[in-house]
PDB file with one MODEL, atoms N, CA, C and O in Angstrom:
MODEL        1
ATOM      1  N   MET A   1     -11.097  18.170   0.774  1.00  0.00           N
ATOM      2  CA  MET A   1     -10.493  18.938   0.044  1.00  0.00           C
ATOM      3  C   MET A   1     -10.347  20.231   0.368  1.00  0.00           C
ATOM      4  O   MET A   1     -11.295  21.002   0.521  1.00  0.00           O
ATOM      5  N   LEU A   2      -8.792  20.621   0.527  1.00  0.00           N
ATOM      6  CA  LEU A   2      -8.548  22.175   1.270  1.00  0.00           C
ATOM      7  C   LEU A   2      -8.679  22.906  -0.022  1.00  0.00           C
ATOM      8  O   LEU A   2      -8.125  22.406  -1.001  1.00  0.00           O
ATOM      9  N   VAL A   3      -9.609  24.481  -0.215  1.00  0.00           N
ATOM     10  CA  VAL A   3      -9.055  25.132  -0.879  1.00  0.00           C
ATOM     11  C   VAL A   3      -8.822  26.350  -0.569  1.00  0.00           C
ATOM     12  O   VAL A   3      -9.539  26.833   0.307  1.00  0.00           O
ATOM     13  N   LEU A   4      -7.908  27.084  -1.099  1.00  0.00           N
ATOM     14  CA  LEU A   4      -7.294  28.313  -0.808  1.00  0.00           C
ATOM     15  C   LEU A   4      -7.102  29.036  -1.668  1.00  0.00           C
ATOM     16  O   LEU A   4      -7.010  28.616  -2.822  1.00  0.00           O
ATOM     17  N   SER A   5      -6.953  30.692  -1.280  1.00  0.00           N
ATOM     18  CA  SER A   5      -7.022  31.501  -2.730  1.00  0.00           C
ATOM     19  C   SER A   5      -5.673  32.239  -2.407  1.00  0.00           C
ATOM     20  O   SER A   5      -5.327  32.804  -1.369  1.00  0.00           O
ATOM     21  N   ARG A   6      -5.040  32.077  -3.550  1.00  0.00           N
ATOM     22  CA  ARG A   6      -3.436  32.816  -3.574  1.00  0.00           C
ATOM     23  C   ARG A   6      -3.371  33.760  -4.845  1.00  0.00           C
ATOM     24  O   ARG A   6      -3.842  33.556  -5.964  1.00  0.00           O
ATOM     25  N   LYS A   7      -2.870  34.524  -4.512  1.00  0.00           N
ATOM     26  CA  LYS A   7      -1.986  35.761  -5.773  1.00  0.00           C
ATOM     27  C   LYS A   7      -0.790  35.150  -6.025  1.00  0.00           C
ATOM     28  O   LYS A   7      -0.169  34.348  -5.328  1.00  0.00           O
ATOM     29  N   VAL A   8      -0.371  35.908  -7.771  1.00  0.00           N
ATOM     30  CA  VAL A   8       0.771  35.870  -7.905  1.00  0.00           C
ATOM     31  C   VAL A   8       1.758  36.175  -6.906  1.00  0.00           C
ATOM     32  O   VAL A   8       1.713  37.155  -6.162  1.00  0.00           O
ATOM     33  N   GLY A   9       2.780  35.163  -6.924  1.00  0.00           N
ATOM     34  CA  GLY A   9       3.773  35.231  -5.960  1.00  0.00           C
ATOM     35  C   GLY A   9       3.342  34.918  -4.309  1.00  0.00           C
ATOM     36  O   GLY A   9       3.977  35.504  -3.432  1.00  0.00           O
ATOM     37  N   GLU A  10       2.475  34.175  -4.018  1.00  0.00           N
ATOM     38  CA  GLU A  10       1.907  34.045  -2.956  1.00  0.00           C
ATOM     39  C   GLU A  10       2.256  32.376  -2.867  1.00  0.00           C
ATOM     40  O   GLU A  10       2.522  31.767  -3.903  1.00  0.00           O
ATOM     41  N   SER A  11       2.232  31.659  -1.489  1.00  0.00           N
ATOM     42  CA  SER A  11       2.474  30.253  -1.375  1.00  0.00           C
ATOM     43  C   SER A  11       1.574  29.573  -0.716  1.00  0.00           C
ATOM     44  O   SER A  11       0.690  30.109  -0.047  1.00  0.00           O
ATOM     45  N   ILE A  12       1.720  28.364  -0.846  1.00  0.00           N
ATOM     46  CA  ILE A  12       1.406  27.095   0.376  1.00  0.00           C
ATOM     47  C   ILE A  12       2.083  26.380   0.827  1.00  0.00           C
ATOM     48  O   ILE A  12       2.900  25.940   0.018  1.00  0.00           O
ATOM     49  N   VAL A  13       2.174  25.973   1.883  1.00  0.00           N
ATOM     50  CA  VAL A  13       3.501  25.097   2.185  1.00  0.00           C
ATOM     51  C   VAL A  13       2.700  23.774   2.595  1.00  0.00           C
ATOM     52  O   VAL A  13       1.651  23.742   3.237  1.00  0.00           O
ATOM     53  N   ILE A  14       3.415  22.696   2.090  1.00  0.00           N
ATOM     54  CA  ILE A  14       2.891  20.929   2.171  1.00  0.00           C
ATOM     55  C   ILE A  14       3.679  20.653   3.099  1.00  0.00           C
ATOM     56  O   ILE A  14       4.875  20.779   2.838  1.00  0.00           O
ATOM     57  N   GLY A  15       3.319  20.225   4.372  1.00  0.00           N
ATOM     58  CA  GLY A  15       4.478  19.529   5.363  1.00  0.00           C
ATOM     59  C   GLY A  15       5.313  20.233   5.521  1.00  0.00           C
ATOM     60  O   GLY A  15       5.064  21.354   5.077  1.00  0.00           O
ATOM     61  N   ASP A  16       6.409  20.107   6.040  1.00  0.00           N
ATOM     62  CA  ASP A  16       7.917  20.724   6.309  1.00  0.00           C
ATOM     63  C   ASP A  16       8.719  21.028   5.203  1.00  0.00           C
ATOM     64  O   ASP A  16       9.583  21.897   5.318  1.00  0.00           O
ATOM     65  N   GLN A  17       8.472  20.129   3.610  1.00  0.00           N
ATOM     66  CA  GLN A  17       9.239  20.380   2.972  1.00  0.00           C
ATOM     67  C   GLN A  17       9.001  20.956   1.311  1.00  0.00           C
ATOM     68  O   GLN A  17       9.828  21.369   0.499  1.00  0.00           O
ATOM     69  N   ILE A  18       7.510  20.786   1.211  1.00  0.00           N
ATOM     70  CA  ILE A  18       6.939  21.169  -0.098  1.00  0.00           C
ATOM     71  C   ILE A  18       6.309  22.382  -0.044  1.00  0.00           C
ATOM     72  O   ILE A  18       5.469  22.634   0.819  1.00  0.00           O
ATOM     73  N   GLU A  19       6.773  23.456  -1.224  1.00  0.00           N
ATOM     74  CA  GLU A  19       6.088  24.762  -1.193  1.00  0.00           C
ATOM     75  C   GLU A  19       5.636  24.848  -2.647  1.00  0.00           C
ATOM     76  O   GLU A  19       6.291  24.403  -3.590  1.00  0.00           O
ATOM     77  N   VAL A  20       4.412  25.485  -2.745  1.00  0.00           N
ATOM     78  CA  VAL A  20       3.954  25.839  -4.380  1.00  0.00           C
ATOM     79  C   VAL A  20       3.696  26.870  -4.547  1.00  0.00           C
ATOM     80  O   VAL A  20       2.672  27.200  -3.949  1.00  0.00           O
ATOM     81  N   THR A  21       4.167  27.648  -5.134  1.00  0.00           N
ATOM     82  CA  THR A  21       4.057  29.123  -5.232  1.00  0.00           C
ATOM     83  C   THR A  21       3.346  29.442  -6.583  1.00  0.00           C
ATOM     84  O   THR A  21       3.784  28.916  -7.606  1.00  0.00           O
ATOM     85  N   VAL A  22       2.323  30.236  -6.636  1.00  0.00           N
ATOM     86  CA  VAL A  22       1.384  30.520  -8.088  1.00  0.00           C
ATOM     87  C   VAL A  22       2.407  31.731  -8.532  1.00  0.00           C
ATOM     88  O   VAL A  22       2.758  32.691  -7.846  1.00  0.00           O
ATOM     89  N   LEU A  23       2.865  31.329 -10.188  1.00  0.00           N
ATOM     90  CA  LEU A  23       3.605  31.899 -10.856  1.00  0.00           C
ATOM     91  C   LEU A  23       3.207  33.077 -11.618  1.00  0.00           C
ATOM     92  O   LEU A  23       3.771  34.169 -11.676  1.00  0.00           O
ATOM     93  N   SER A  24       2.005  32.626 -12.269  1.00  0.00           N
ATOM     94  CA  SER A  24       1.270  33.570 -13.005  1.00  0.00           C
ATOM     95  C   SER A  24      -0.292  32.869 -13.392  1.00  0.00           C
ATOM     96  O   SER A  24      -0.667  31.707 -13.238  1.00  0.00           O
ATOM     97  N   VAL A  25      -0.986  33.995 -13.923  1.00  0.00           N
ATOM     98  CA  VAL A  25      -2.250  33.399 -14.177  1.00  0.00           C
ATOM     99  C   VAL A  25      -2.649  34.367 -15.327  1.00  0.00           C
ATOM    100  O   VAL A  25      -2.711  35.595 -15.375  1.00  0.00           O
ATOM    101  N   GLU A  26      -2.943  33.203 -16.407  1.00  0.00           N
ATOM    102  CA  GLU A  26      -2.978  33.789 -17.806  1.00  0.00           C
ATOM    103  C   GLU A  26      -4.543  33.284 -18.235  1.00  0.00           C
ATOM    104  O   GLU A  26      -4.638  32.125 -18.641  1.00  0.00           O
ATOM    105  N   GLY A  27      -5.548  33.961 -18.172  1.00  0.00           N
ATOM    106  CA  GLY A  27      -6.892  33.330 -18.642  1.00  0.00           C
ATOM    107  C   GLY A  27      -7.094  32.174 -17.611  1.00  0.00           C
ATOM    108  O   GLY A  27      -6.812  32.360 -16.427  1.00  0.00           O
ATOM    109  N   GLU A  28      -7.494  31.198 -17.977  1.00  0.00           N
ATOM    110  CA  GLU A  28      -8.088  30.032 -17.215  1.00  0.00           C
ATOM    111  C   GLU A  28      -6.576  29.084 -16.909  1.00  0.00           C
ATOM    112  O   GLU A  28      -6.667  27.968 -16.398  1.00  0.00           O
ATOM    113  N   THR A  29      -5.380  29.607 -17.241  1.00  0.00           N
ATOM    114  CA  THR A  29      -4.544  28.964 -16.886  1.00  0.00           C
ATOM    115  C   THR A  29      -3.477  29.306 -15.611  1.00  0.00           C
ATOM    116  O   THR A  29      -2.812  30.338 -15.700  1.00  0.00           O
ATOM    117  N   VAL A  30      -3.351  28.600 -14.654  1.00  0.00           N
ATOM    118  CA  VAL A  30      -2.626  29.218 -13.471  1.00  0.00           C
ATOM    119  C   VAL A  30      -0.906  28.128 -13.698  1.00  0.00           C
ATOM    120  O   VAL A  30      -0.679  26.923 -13.809  1.00  0.00           O
ATOM    121  N   ARG A  31      -0.241  29.098 -13.678  1.00  0.00           N
ATOM    122  CA  ARG A  31       1.200  28.411 -13.415  1.00  0.00           C
ATOM    123  C   ARG A  31       2.101  28.494 -12.308  1.00  0.00           C
ATOM    124  O   ARG A  31       2.801  29.491 -12.128  1.00  0.00           O
ATOM    125  N   VAL A  32       2.123  27.138 -11.290  1.00  0.00           N
ATOM    126  CA  VAL A  32       2.692  27.254 -10.408  1.00  0.00           C
ATOM    127  C   VAL A  32       4.052  26.464 -10.542  1.00  0.00           C
ATOM    128  O   VAL A  32       4.392  25.742 -11.479  1.00  0.00           O
ATOM    129  N   GLY A  33       4.845  26.803  -9.243  1.00  0.00           N
ATOM    130  CA  GLY A  33       5.963  26.166  -9.105  1.00  0.00           C
ATOM    131  C   GLY A  33       6.001  25.372  -7.908  1.00  0.00           C
ATOM    132  O   GLY A  33       5.288  25.581  -6.927  1.00  0.00           O
ATOM    133  N   ILE A  34       6.877  24.427  -8.019  1.00  0.00           N
ATOM    134  CA  ILE A  34       6.808  23.598  -6.726  1.00  0.00           C
ATOM    135  C   ILE A  34       7.830  23.270  -6.206  1.00  0.00           C
ATOM    136  O   ILE A  34       8.314  22.357  -6.876  1.00  0.00           O
ATOM    137  N   LYS A  35       8.667  23.598  -5.058  1.00  0.00           N
ATOM    138  CA  LYS A  35       9.735  23.333  -4.314  1.00  0.00           C
ATOM    139  C   LYS A  35       9.486  21.868  -3.452  1.00  0.00           C
ATOM    140  O   LYS A  35       8.471  21.686  -2.780  1.00  0.00           O
ATOM    141  N   ALA A  36      10.665  20.783  -3.596  1.00  0.00           N
ATOM    142  CA  ALA A  36      10.196  19.659  -2.549  1.00  0.00           C
ATOM    143  C   ALA A  36      11.633  19.193  -2.869  1.00  0.00           C
ATOM    144  O   ALA A  36      12.448  19.712  -3.632  1.00  0.00           O
ATOM    145  N   PRO A  37      11.744  18.123  -2.126  1.00  0.00           N
ATOM    146  CA  PRO A  37      13.026  17.589  -1.994  1.00  0.00           C
ATOM    147  C   PRO A  37      12.871  16.355  -3.186  1.00  0.00           C
ATOM    148  O   PRO A  37      11.892  15.745  -3.616  1.00  0.00           O
ATOM    149  N   LYS A  38      14.444  16.298  -3.517  1.00  0.00           N
ATOM    150  CA  LYS A  38      14.572  15.346  -4.541  1.00  0.00           C
ATOM    151  C   LYS A  38      14.142  13.929  -5.086  1.00  0.00           C
ATOM    152  O   LYS A  38      14.126  13.486  -6.235  1.00  0.00           O
ATOM    153  N   HIS A  39      13.752  13.294  -3.713  1.00  0.00           N
ATOM    154  CA  HIS A  39      13.108  12.084  -3.565  1.00  0.00           C
ATOM    155  C   HIS A  39      11.878  12.046  -3.716  1.00  0.00           C
ATOM    156  O   HIS A  39      11.315  10.958  -3.844  1.00  0.00           O
ATOM    157  N   VAL A  40      11.136  13.311  -3.735  1.00  0.00           N
ATOM    158  CA  VAL A  40       9.572  13.206  -3.807  1.00  0.00           C
ATOM    159  C   VAL A  40       9.030  13.656  -5.521  1.00  0.00           C
ATOM    160  O   VAL A  40       9.123  14.782  -6.010  1.00  0.00           O
ATOM    161  N   ASP A  41       8.346  12.157  -6.340  1.00  0.00           N
ATOM    162  CA  ASP A  41       7.855  12.497  -7.360  1.00  0.00           C
ATOM    163  C   ASP A  41       6.914  13.476  -7.450  1.00  0.00           C
ATOM    164  O   ASP A  41       6.079  13.534  -6.547  1.00  0.00           O
ATOM    165  N   ILE A  42       6.854  14.540  -8.665  1.00  0.00           N
ATOM    166  CA  ILE A  42       5.833  15.319  -8.627  1.00  0.00           C
ATOM    167  C   ILE A  42       5.465  14.918 -10.121  1.00  0.00           C
ATOM    168  O   ILE A  42       6.430  14.713 -10.857  1.00  0.00           O
ATOM    169  N   PHE A  43       4.277  14.790 -10.627  1.00  0.00           N
ATOM    170  CA  PHE A  43       3.542  14.527 -11.577  1.00  0.00           C
ATOM    171  C   PHE A  43       2.567  15.393 -12.209  1.00  0.00           C
ATOM    172  O   PHE A  43       2.178  16.077 -11.262  1.00  0.00           O
ATOM    173  N   ARG A  44       2.072  15.693 -13.020  1.00  0.00           N
ATOM    174  CA  ARG A  44       0.837  15.961 -13.345  1.00  0.00           C
ATOM    175  C   ARG A  44      -0.234  14.708 -13.538  1.00  0.00           C
ATOM    176  O   ARG A  44      -0.057  13.653 -14.147  1.00  0.00           O
ATOM    177  N   LYS A  45      -1.380  15.164 -12.832  1.00  0.00           N
ATOM    178  CA  LYS A  45      -2.211  13.807 -12.515  1.00  0.00           C
ATOM    179  C   LYS A  45      -2.643  13.040 -13.689  1.00  0.00           C
ATOM    180  O   LYS A  45      -2.688  11.820 -13.530  1.00  0.00           O
ATOM    181  N   GLU A  46      -3.040  13.614 -15.082  1.00  0.00           N
ATOM    182  CA  GLU A  46      -2.977  12.501 -16.129  1.00  0.00           C
ATOM    183  C   GLU A  46      -1.613  11.475 -16.380  1.00  0.00           C
ATOM    184  O   GLU A  46      -1.646  10.297 -16.736  1.00  0.00           O
ATOM    185  N   VAL A  47      -0.570  12.205 -16.116  1.00  0.00           N
ATOM    186  CA  VAL A  47       0.802  11.038 -16.573  1.00  0.00           C
ATOM    187  C   VAL A  47       0.825  10.262 -14.880  1.00  0.00           C
ATOM    188  O   VAL A  47       1.098   9.064 -14.793  1.00  0.00           O
ATOM    189  N   TYR A  48       0.635  10.768 -14.114  1.00  0.00           N
ATOM    190  CA  TYR A  48       0.343   9.979 -12.848  1.00  0.00           C
ATOM    191  C   TYR A  48      -0.621   8.698 -13.233  1.00  0.00           C
ATOM    192  O   TYR A  48      -0.170   7.582 -13.492  1.00  0.00           O
ATOM    193  N   LEU A  49      -2.019   9.037 -13.229  1.00  0.00           N
ATOM    194  CA  LEU A  49      -2.876   8.095 -13.682  1.00  0.00           C
ATOM    195  C   LEU A  49      -2.328   7.119 -14.714  1.00  0.00           C
ATOM    196  O   LEU A  49      -2.542   5.911 -14.617  1.00  0.00           O
ATOM    197  N   SER A  50      -1.657   7.625 -15.648  1.00  0.00           N
ATOM    198  CA  SER A  50      -1.354   6.624 -16.863  1.00  0.00           C
ATOM    199  C   SER A  50      -0.208   5.665 -16.498  1.00  0.00           C
ATOM    200  O   SER A  50      -0.064   4.540 -16.977  1.00  0.00           O
ATOM    201  N   ILE A  51       0.736   6.359 -15.422  1.00  0.00           N
ATOM    202  CA  ILE A  51       1.658   5.853 -14.788  1.00  0.00           C
ATOM    203  C   ILE A  51       1.086   4.382 -14.283  1.00  0.00           C
ATOM    204  O   ILE A  51       1.306   3.281 -14.789  1.00  0.00           O
ATOM    205  N   GLN A  52       0.281   4.714 -13.121  1.00  0.00           N
ATOM    206  CA  GLN A  52      -0.600   3.750 -12.428  1.00  0.00           C
ATOM    207  C   GLN A  52      -1.112   2.501 -13.235  1.00  0.00           C
ATOM    208  O   GLN A  52      -0.797   1.334 -13.000  1.00  0.00           O
ATOM    209  N   GLU A  53      -2.083   3.012 -14.379  1.00  0.00           N
ATOM    210  CA  GLU A  53      -2.586   2.064 -15.387  1.00  0.00           C
ATOM    211  C   GLU A  53      -1.483   1.303 -16.014  1.00  0.00           C
ATOM    212  O   GLU A  53      -1.777   0.195 -16.463  1.00  0.00           O
ATOM    213  N   SER A  54      -0.287   1.705 -16.117  1.00  0.00           N
ATOM    214  CA  SER A  54       0.605   0.980 -17.214  1.00  0.00           C
ATOM    215  C   SER A  54       1.373  -0.289 -15.907  1.00  0.00           C
ATOM    216  O   SER A  54       1.649  -1.474 -16.090  1.00  0.00           O
ATOM    217  N   ASN A  55       1.497   0.372 -14.918  1.00  0.00           N
ATOM    218  CA  ASN A  55       2.054  -0.235 -13.566  1.00  0.00           C
ATOM    219  C   ASN A  55       1.095  -1.656 -13.256  1.00  0.00           C
ATOM    220  O   ASN A  55       1.725  -2.713 -13.246  1.00  0.00           O
ATOM    221  N   GLN A  56      -0.281  -1.715 -13.024  1.00  0.00           N
ATOM    222  CA  GLN A  56      -1.104  -2.455 -13.215  1.00  0.00           C
ATOM    223  C   GLN A  56      -1.325  -3.296 -14.154  1.00  0.00           C
ATOM    224  O   GLN A  56      -1.484  -4.487 -13.883  1.00  0.00           O
ATOM    225  N   GLU A  57      -1.373  -2.869 -15.331  1.00  0.00           N
ATOM    226  CA  GLU A  57      -1.054  -3.747 -16.801  1.00  0.00           C
ATOM    227  C   GLU A  57       0.012  -4.757 -16.660  1.00  0.00           C
ATOM    228  O   GLU A  57      -0.126  -5.979 -16.612  1.00  0.00           O
ATOM    229  N   SER A  58       1.257  -3.961 -16.590  1.00  0.00           N
ATOM    230  CA  SER A  58       2.560  -5.047 -16.452  1.00  0.00           C
ATOM    231  C   SER A  58       2.475  -5.878 -15.328  1.00  0.00           C
ATOM    232  O   SER A  58       3.319  -6.774 -15.319  1.00  0.00           O
ATOM    233  N   ALA A  59       1.676  -5.844 -14.347  1.00  0.00           N
ATOM    234  CA  ALA A  59       1.390  -6.675 -13.083  1.00  0.00           C
ATOM    235  C   ALA A  59       0.531  -7.888 -13.367  1.00  0.00           C
ATOM    236  O   ALA A  59       0.739  -8.978 -12.835  1.00  0.00           O
ATOM    237  N   LYS A  60      -0.645  -7.604 -14.406  1.00  0.00           N
ATOM    238  CA  LYS A  60      -1.307  -9.129 -14.920  1.00  0.00           C
ATOM    239  C   LYS A  60      -0.589 -10.245 -15.171  1.00  0.00           C
ATOM    240  O   LYS A  60       0.415 -10.297 -15.881  1.00  0.00           O
ATOM    241  N   PRO A  61      -1.135 -11.197 -14.553  1.00  0.00           N
ATOM    242  CA  PRO A  61      -0.713 -12.461 -14.927  1.00  0.00           C
ATOM    243  C   PRO A  61      -0.915 -12.578 -16.672  1.00  0.00           C
ATOM    244  O   PRO A  61      -1.873 -11.942 -17.112  1.00  0.00           O
ATOM    245  N   THR A  62      -0.177 -13.253 -17.550  1.00  0.00           N
ATOM    246  CA  THR A  62      -0.687 -13.402 -18.918  1.00  0.00           C
ATOM    247  C   THR A  62      -0.289 -14.881 -19.026  1.00  0.00           C
ATOM    248  O   THR A  62       0.528 -15.518 -18.362  1.00  0.00           O
ATOM    249  N   GLN A  63      -1.027 -15.231 -19.968  1.00  0.00           N
ATOM    250  CA  GLN A  63      -1.144 -16.884 -20.090  1.00  0.00           C
ATOM    251  C   GLN A  63       0.161 -17.365 -20.555  1.00  0.00           C
ATOM    252  O   GLN A  63       0.349 -18.579 -20.492  1.00  0.00           O
ATOM    253  N   ALA A  64       0.953 -16.726 -20.943  1.00  0.00           N
ATOM    254  CA  ALA A  64       2.469 -16.914 -21.342  1.00  0.00           C
ATOM    255  C   ALA A  64       3.024 -17.417 -19.747  1.00  0.00           C
ATOM    256  O   ALA A  64       3.482 -18.490 -19.352  1.00  0.00           O
ATOM    257  N   ARG A  65       2.713 -15.933 -18.962  1.00  0.00           N
ATOM    258  CA  ARG A  65       3.642 -16.310 -17.671  1.00  0.00           C
ATOM    259  C   ARG A  65       3.349 -17.067 -16.626  1.00  0.00           C
ATOM    260  O   ARG A  65       3.999 -17.224 -15.592  1.00  0.00           O
ATOM    261  N   MET A  66       1.897 -17.730 -17.086  1.00  0.00           N
ATOM    262  CA  MET A  66       1.417 -18.197 -16.064  1.00  0.00           C
ATOM    263  C   MET A  66       1.636 -20.202 -16.585  1.00  0.00           C
ATOM    264  O   MET A  66       1.585 -21.177 -15.835  1.00  0.00           O
ATOM    265  N   SER A  67       1.904 -20.150 -18.307  1.00  0.00           N
ATOM    266  CA  SER A  67       2.359 -21.471 -18.595  1.00  0.00           C
ATOM    267  C   SER A  67       3.805 -21.398 -17.851  1.00  0.00           C
ATOM    268  O   SER A  67       4.044 -22.265 -17.010  1.00  0.00           O
ATOM    269  N   ALA A  68       4.418 -20.770 -18.025  1.00  0.00           N
ATOM    270  CA  ALA A  68       5.780 -20.491 -17.722  1.00  0.00           C
ATOM    271  C   ALA A  68       6.156 -21.059 -16.143  1.00  0.00           C
ATOM    272  O   ALA A  68       7.003 -21.908 -15.869  1.00  0.00           O
ATOM    273  N   LEU A  69       5.158 -20.240 -15.086  1.00  0.00           N
ATOM    274  CA  LEU A  69       5.177 -20.602 -13.916  1.00  0.00           C
ATOM    275  C   LEU A  69       4.765 -22.000 -13.801  1.00  0.00           C
ATOM    276  O   LEU A  69       5.411 -22.663 -12.989  1.00  0.00           O
ATOM    277  N   MET A  70       3.838 -22.584 -14.434  1.00  0.00           N
ATOM    278  CA  MET A  70       3.188 -24.024 -14.018  1.00  0.00           C
ATOM    279  C   MET A  70       4.524 -25.263 -14.508  1.00  0.00           C
ATOM    280  O   MET A  70       4.842 -26.319 -13.961  1.00  0.00           O
ATOM    281  N   LYS A  71       5.089 -24.564 -15.778  1.00  0.00           N
ATOM    282  CA  LYS A  71       5.917 -25.306 -16.008  1.00  0.00           C
ATOM    283  C   LYS A  71       7.306 -25.359 -15.152  1.00  0.00           C
ATOM    284  O   LYS A  71       7.970 -26.384 -15.305  1.00  0.00           O
ATOM    285  N   MET A  72       7.769 -24.454 -14.347  1.00  0.00           N
ATOM    286  CA  MET A  72       8.969 -24.268 -13.573  1.00  0.00           C
ATOM    287  C   MET A  72       8.218 -25.438 -12.210  1.00  0.00           C
ATOM    288  O   MET A  72       8.871 -26.413 -11.838  1.00  0.00           O
ATOM    289  N   VAL A  73       7.011 -25.172 -11.697  1.00  0.00           N
ATOM    290  CA  VAL A  73       6.702 -25.956 -10.771  1.00  0.00           C
ATOM    291  C   VAL A  73       6.267 -27.335 -11.144  1.00  0.00           C
ATOM    292  O   VAL A  73       5.949 -28.000 -10.158  1.00  0.00           O
ATOM    293  N   ASP A  74       6.213 -27.656 -11.739  1.00  0.00           N
ATOM    294  CA  ASP A  74       6.287 -29.416 -12.488  1.00  0.00           C
ATOM    295  C   ASP A  74       7.653 -29.709 -12.786  1.00  0.00           C
ATOM    296  O   ASP A  74       8.022 -30.851 -12.511  1.00  0.00           O
ATOM    297  N   ASP A  75       8.637 -28.774 -13.383  1.00  0.00           N
ATOM    298  CA  ASP A  75       9.916 -29.093 -13.228  1.00  0.00           C
ATOM    299  C   ASP A  75      10.448 -29.354 -12.069  1.00  0.00           C
ATOM    300  O   ASP A  75      11.453 -30.066 -12.080  1.00  0.00           O
ATOM    301  N   ARG A  76       9.987 -28.912 -10.909  1.00  0.00           N
ATOM    302  CA  ARG A  76      10.387 -29.073  -9.430  1.00  0.00           C
ATOM    303  C   ARG A  76      10.310 -30.447  -8.888  1.00  0.00           C
ATOM    304  O   ARG A  76      11.156 -31.087  -8.264  1.00  0.00           O
ATOM    305  N   LYS A  77       8.910 -30.813  -9.323  1.00  0.00           N
ATOM    306  CA  LYS A  77       8.524 -32.299  -8.666  1.00  0.00           C
ATOM    307  C   LYS A  77       9.456 -33.462  -9.057  1.00  0.00           C
ATOM    308  O   LYS A  77       9.248 -34.594  -8.619  1.00  0.00           O
TER     309      LYS A  77
ENDMDL
END
């Protein structure tokens, strides 16, 4: 992990198209602004992890899906 110190108004650049700017620091809270192309998804980490977990859960085979698949296979014989 790269660790950088930045002051309010200062930025870092990631690749050629992403810029992260420190907007304010209030106590233990740091507000950042992110400039990125529209095709780049940006999420808070807890939201990203929730999306990943939801995607994994929806991809798991359920008994009903397996039964339907087995019926389709049997019907093709």
